[in-house]
PDB file of C-alpha atoms in Angstrom:
ATOM      1  CA  MET A   1     -73.291  13.312 -54.375  1.00 71.00           C
ATOM      2  CA  ILE A   2     -69.906  13.049 -56.034  1.00 81.00           C
ATOM      3  CA  GLN A   3     -69.686  10.676 -59.002  1.00 84.00           C
ATOM      4  CA  ASP A   4     -66.830   8.373 -59.709  1.00 87.00           C
ATOM      5  CA  PRO A   5     -64.656   9.914 -62.488  1.00 84.00           C
ATOM      6  CA  ASP A   6     -64.509   6.558 -64.297  1.00 86.00           C
ATOM      7  CA  GLU A   7     -68.322   6.420 -64.392  1.00 87.00           C
ATOM      8  CA  VAL A   8     -68.467   9.969 -65.730  1.00 84.00           C
ATOM      9  CA  LEU A   9     -65.935   9.132 -68.460  1.00 88.00           C
ATOM     10  CA  ALA A  10     -67.819   5.927 -69.341  1.00 87.00           C
ATOM     11  CA  GLY A  11     -71.039   7.956 -69.655  1.00 85.00           C
ATOM     12  CA  ILE A  12     -69.329  10.477 -71.922  1.00 90.00           C
ATOM     13  CA  ASP A  13     -67.884   7.663 -74.068  1.00 87.00           C
ATOM     14  CA  GLU A  14     -71.371   6.147 -74.422  1.00 86.00           C
ATOM     15  CA  ASP A  15     -72.828   9.543 -75.391  1.00 84.00           C
ATOM     16  CA  VAL A  16     -70.128   9.925 -78.055  1.00 90.00           C
ATOM     17  CA  ARG A  17     -70.798   6.411 -79.428  1.00 86.00           C
ATOM     18  CA  ARG A  18     -74.557   7.128 -79.503  1.00 83.00           C
ATOM     19  CA  ALA A  19     -73.950  10.411 -81.356  1.00 84.00           C
ATOM     20  CA  GLU A  20     -71.667   8.663 -83.860  1.00 86.00           C
ATOM     21  CA  ARG A  21     -74.317   5.966 -84.509  1.00 83.00           C
ATOM     22  CA  ARG A  22     -76.972   8.636 -85.030  1.00 83.00           C
ATOM     23  CA  MET A  23     -74.746  10.590 -87.442  1.00 83.00           C
ATOM     24  CA  ALA A  24     -74.095   7.420 -89.449  1.00 85.00           C
ATOM     25  CA  ALA A  25     -77.829   6.652 -89.511  1.00 81.00           C
ATOM     26  CA  GLN A  26     -78.600  10.202 -90.651  1.00 81.00           C
ATOM     27  CA  ALA A  27     -76.030   9.934 -93.463  1.00 84.00           C
ATOM     28  CA  GLN A  28     -77.641   6.647 -94.558  1.00 84.00           C
ATOM     29  CA  LEU A  29     -81.067   8.294 -94.358  1.00 83.00           C
ATOM     30  CA  VAL A  30     -79.996  11.143 -96.646  1.00 84.00           C
ATOM     31  CA  GLU A  31     -78.727   8.603 -99.188  1.00 87.00           C
ATOM     32  CA  THR A  32     -81.877   6.483 -98.917  1.00 84.00           C
ATOM     33  CA  MET A  33     -84.203   9.479 -99.223  1.00 85.00           C
ATOM     34  CA  GLY A  34     -82.500  10.541-102.426  1.00 87.00           C
ATOM     35  CA  GLN A  35     -83.360   7.190-103.996  1.00 90.00           C
ATOM     36  CA  LEU A  36     -87.030   7.076-102.999  1.00 92.00           C
ATOM     37  CA  ARG A  37     -89.781   7.622-105.532  1.00 95.00           C
ATOM     38  CA  GLY A  38     -93.467   8.046-104.849  1.00 95.00           C
ATOM     39  CA  ILE A  39     -95.697   6.224-107.309  1.00 96.00           C
ATOM     40  CA  ALA A  40     -99.461   6.224-107.700  1.00 96.00           C
ATOM     41  CA  THR A  41    -101.717   4.748-110.347  1.00 96.00           C
ATOM     42  CA  ASP A  42    -105.459   5.122-110.843  1.00 94.00           C
ATOM     43  CA  ARG A  43    -107.615   2.031-110.465  1.00 92.00           C
ATOM     44  CA  GLY A  44    -107.931   1.509-114.210  1.00 91.00           C
ATOM     45  CA  ARG A  45    -104.144   1.888-114.658  1.00 94.00           C
ATOM     46  CA  ASP A  46    -104.734   4.697-117.146  1.00 96.00           C
ATOM     47  CA  ILE A  47    -102.717   7.314-115.249  1.00 97.00           C
ATOM     48  CA  THR A  48     -99.405   6.639-113.512  1.00 97.00           C
ATOM     49  CA  VAL A  49     -97.311   9.283-111.811  1.00 97.00           C
ATOM     50  CA  GLU A  50     -93.888   9.050-110.220  1.00 97.00           C
ATOM     51  CA  VAL A  51     -92.385  11.854-108.131  1.00 96.00           C
ATOM     52  CA  ASP A  52     -88.893  12.327-106.748  1.00 94.00           C
ATOM     53  CA  THR A  53     -88.003  13.497-103.249  1.00 90.00           C
ATOM     54  CA  SER A  54     -88.507  17.133-104.202  1.00 89.00           C
ATOM     55  CA  GLY A  55     -92.056  16.301-105.303  1.00 89.00           C
ATOM     56  CA  ALA A  56     -91.213  16.893-108.956  1.00 94.00           C
ATOM     57  CA  ILE A  57     -92.954  14.638-111.463  1.00 97.00           C
ATOM     58  CA  THR A  58     -90.374  12.324-113.029  1.00 96.00           C
ATOM     59  CA  VAL A  59     -92.776   9.982-114.852  1.00 97.00           C
ATOM     60  CA  LEU A  60     -96.258  10.621-116.219  1.00 97.00           C
ATOM     61  CA  LYS A  61     -97.891   7.804-118.152  1.00 97.00           C
ATOM     62  CA  LEU A  62    -101.297   8.209-119.776  1.00 97.00           C
ATOM     63  CA  THR A  63    -103.142   5.637-121.826  1.00 97.00           C
ATOM     64  CA  ASP A  64    -105.115   6.558-124.922  1.00 96.00           C
ATOM     65  CA  ARG A  65    -108.256   5.914-122.909  1.00 95.00           C
ATOM     66  CA  ALA A  66    -107.193   8.544-120.356  1.00 95.00           C
ATOM     67  CA  THR A  67    -106.323  11.145-122.981  1.00 94.00           C
ATOM     68  CA  ALA A  68    -109.686  10.549-124.673  1.00 94.00           C
ATOM     69  CA  LEU A  69    -111.289  12.209-121.639  1.00 91.00           C
ATOM     70  CA  GLY A  70    -110.027  15.577-122.794  1.00 93.00           C
ATOM     71  CA  GLY A  71    -108.232  18.168-120.746  1.00 92.00           C
ATOM     72  CA  THR A  72    -111.160  19.323-118.633  1.00 94.00           C
ATOM     73  CA  LYS A  73    -111.762  15.867-117.130  1.00 93.00           C
ATOM     74  CA  LEU A  74    -108.187  14.579-117.286  1.00 95.00           C
ATOM     75  CA  ALA A  75    -106.426  17.467-115.527  1.00 95.00           C
ATOM     76  CA  PRO A  76    -108.077  16.990-112.110  1.00 95.00           C
ATOM     77  CA  GLU A  77    -107.438  13.244-112.278  1.00 95.00           C
ATOM     78  CA  ILE A  78    -103.751  13.832-112.987  1.00 96.00           C
ATOM     79  CA  LEU A  79    -103.541  16.281-110.084  1.00 94.00           C
ATOM     80  CA  ARG A  80    -105.210  13.764-107.778  1.00 93.00           C
ATOM     81  CA  ILE A  81    -102.779  11.015-108.779  1.00 95.00           C
ATOM     82  CA  VAL A  82     -99.827  13.417-108.316  1.00 95.00           C
ATOM     83  CA  THR A  83    -101.094  14.130-104.792  1.00 93.00           C
ATOM     84  CA  GLU A  84    -101.331  10.393-104.099  1.00 93.00           C
ATOM     85  CA  ALA A  85     -97.784   9.851-105.394  1.00 95.00           C
ATOM     86  CA  ARG A  86     -96.486  12.610-103.112  1.00 93.00           C
ATOM     87  CA  GLY A  87     -98.332  11.056-100.186  1.00 92.00           C
ATOM     88  CA  ASN A  88     -96.830   7.688-101.062  1.00 93.00           C
ATOM     89  CA  LEU A  89     -93.388   9.304-101.037  1.00 93.00           C
ATOM     90  CA  GLN A  90     -94.006  10.865 -97.615  1.00 90.00           C
ATOM     91  CA  GLU A  91     -95.065   7.487 -96.227  1.00 90.00           C
ATOM     92  CA  GLN A  92     -91.867   5.906 -97.550  1.00 91.00           C
ATOM     93  CA  MET A  93     -89.764   8.717 -96.132  1.00 88.00           C
ATOM     94  CA  LEU A  94     -91.337   8.288 -92.695  1.00 89.00           C
ATOM     95  CA  ALA A  95     -90.886   4.509 -92.790  1.00 89.00           C
ATOM     96  CA  SER A  96     -87.229   4.888 -93.802  1.00 88.00           C
ATOM     97  CA  ALA A  97     -86.570   7.458 -91.092  1.00 87.00           C
ATOM     98  CA  GLN A  98     -88.223   5.276 -88.450  1.00 87.00           C
ATOM     99  CA  GLU A  99     -86.193   2.269 -89.564  1.00 86.00           C
ATOM    100  CA  LEU A 100     -82.849   4.072 -89.654  1.00 84.00           C
ATOM    101  CA  LEU A 101     -83.225   6.509 -86.747  1.00 82.00           C
ATOM    102  CA  GLY A 102     -85.569   4.561 -84.504  1.00 83.00           C
ATOM    103  CA  GLU A 103     -89.203   5.117 -83.574  1.00 83.00           C
ATOM    104  CA  ASP A 104     -88.377   7.472 -80.714  1.00 81.00           C
ATOM    105  CA  ASP A 105     -86.045   9.835 -82.588  1.00 80.00           C
ATOM    106  CA  PRO A 106     -87.124  13.435 -81.954  1.00 78.00           C
ATOM    107  CA  ALA A 107     -86.515  14.392 -85.587  1.00 76.00           C
ATOM    108  CA  LEU A 108     -89.488  12.255 -86.648  1.00 81.00           C
ATOM    109  CA  GLY A 109     -92.128  14.456 -85.019  1.00 81.00           C
ATOM    110  CA  ALA A 110     -92.339  16.981 -87.844  1.00 80.00           C
ATOM    111  CA  LEU A 111     -92.321  14.289 -90.535  1.00 80.00           C
ATOM    112  CA  ARG A 112     -95.070  12.344 -88.766  1.00 83.00           C
ATOM    113  CA  ALA A 113     -97.168  15.507 -88.506  1.00 84.00           C
ATOM    114  CA  GLU A 114     -96.650  16.265 -92.210  1.00 83.00           C
ATOM    115  CA  VAL A 115     -97.662  12.734 -93.234  1.00 83.00           C
ATOM    116  CA  GLU A 116    -100.764  12.846 -91.026  1.00 86.00           C
ATOM    117  CA  ASP A 117    -101.731  16.272 -92.387  1.00 86.00           C
ATOM    118  CA  HIS A 118    -101.365  14.970 -95.957  1.00 80.00           C
ATOM    119  CA  ARG A 119    -103.547  11.932 -95.146  1.00 82.00           C
ATOM    120  CA  GLU A 120    -106.270  14.135 -93.698  1.00 85.00           C
ATOM    121  CA  ARG A 121    -106.242  16.476 -96.704  1.00 81.00           C
ATOM    122  CA  GLN A 122    -106.428  13.506 -99.071  1.00 77.00           C
ATOM    123  CA  GLU A 123    -109.378  12.028 -97.185  1.00 78.00           C
ATOM    124  CA  ARG A 124    -111.217  15.358 -97.259  1.00 79.00           C
ATOM    125  CA  ALA A 125    -110.490  15.780-100.971  1.00 74.00           C
ATOM    126  CA  ALA A 126    -111.652  12.227-101.726  1.00 69.00           C
ATOM    127  CA  GLY A 127    -114.933  12.910 -99.963  1.00 69.00           C
ATOM    128  CA  PHE A 128    -115.384  16.192-101.812  1.00 58.00           C
ATOM    129  CA  HIS A 129    -114.472  14.939-105.292  1.00 52.00           C
ATOM    130  CA  GLY A 130    -116.192  11.576-105.185  1.00 49.00           C
ATOM    131  CA  GLU A 131    -114.593   8.347-106.245  1.00 46.00           C
ATOM    132  CA  GLY A 132    -113.270   9.125-109.699  1.00 46.00           C
ATOM    133  CA  LEU A 133    -114.330   9.168-113.307  1.00 40.00           C
ATOM    134  CA  ARG A 134    -115.731   6.449-115.546  1.00 36.00           C
ATOM    135  CA  VAL A 135    -114.406   5.869-119.025  1.00 37.00           C
ATOM    136  CA  ASP A 136    -116.291   3.445-121.280  1.00 35.00           C
ATOM    137  CA  GLY A 137    -116.894   0.897-118.553  1.00 33.00           C
ATOM    138  CA  PRO A 138    -114.011   0.462-116.114  1.00 34.00           C
ATOM    139  CA  ARG A 139    -113.649   3.099-113.456  1.00 35.00           C
ATOM    140  CA  LEU A 140    -110.946   5.732-113.907  1.00 37.00           C
ATOM    141  CA  GLY A 141    -109.911   7.186-110.585  1.00 40.00           C
ATOM    142  CA  GLY A 142    -109.328   6.137-107.031  1.00 40.00           C
ATOM    143  CA  PRO A 143    -106.228   4.349-105.846  1.00 39.00           C
ATOM    144  CA  SER A 144    -105.343   0.993-107.318  1.00 38.00           C
ATOM    145  CA  GLN A 145    -106.222  -2.104-105.320  1.00 35.00           C
ATOM    146  CA  GLY A 146    -104.450  -1.970-101.958  1.00 35.00           C
ATOM    147  CA  GLY A 147    -103.691   1.738-102.233  1.00 37.00           C
ATOM    148  CA  PRO A 148    -100.827   3.385-104.065  1.00 35.00           C
ATOM    149  CA  ARG A 149     -97.983   1.132-105.078  1.00 36.00           C
ATOM    150  CA  LEU A 150     -94.738   1.678-103.274  1.00 34.00           C
ATOM    151  CA  GLY A 151     -91.935   2.843-105.497  1.00 38.00           C
ATOM    152  CA  GLY A 152     -88.491   1.627-104.638  1.00 39.00           C
ATOM    153  CA  PRO A 153     -85.100   2.755-105.860  1.00 38.00           C
ATOM    154  CA  ARG A 154     -84.710   2.478-109.591  1.00 34.00           C
TER     155      ARG A 154
END
């Protein structure tokens, strides 16, 4: 069946407009991703970690109570909170990508898989390591109430 040339041109124009909208959304996504920070804090608020989009630690806050644990007990707690902060960042990245590109964008598949893989590893690690340490009463360890706090642009 032969198509009307005007319909073909209209379809091409729509494809171009769609591609331009996607490119603009991707540019916005790159800018947004650069501003995201993943933040996690233990339940007792003795350890706080912030990571940037590369996963590098940009903030590490320890209370005197946390440092009193000594290196042997504190190190694994810090690593656990770093992992939570990175997971928090991945969740934010996925949410931003879904918002800017749309739920059905094919580029989201790999990011969704990475976030799900991270969640599964965290759940397995939580089961293996227990629920955290205790320091003179209040519990040190485990995510703060409601899970890790979301970190926004600073």
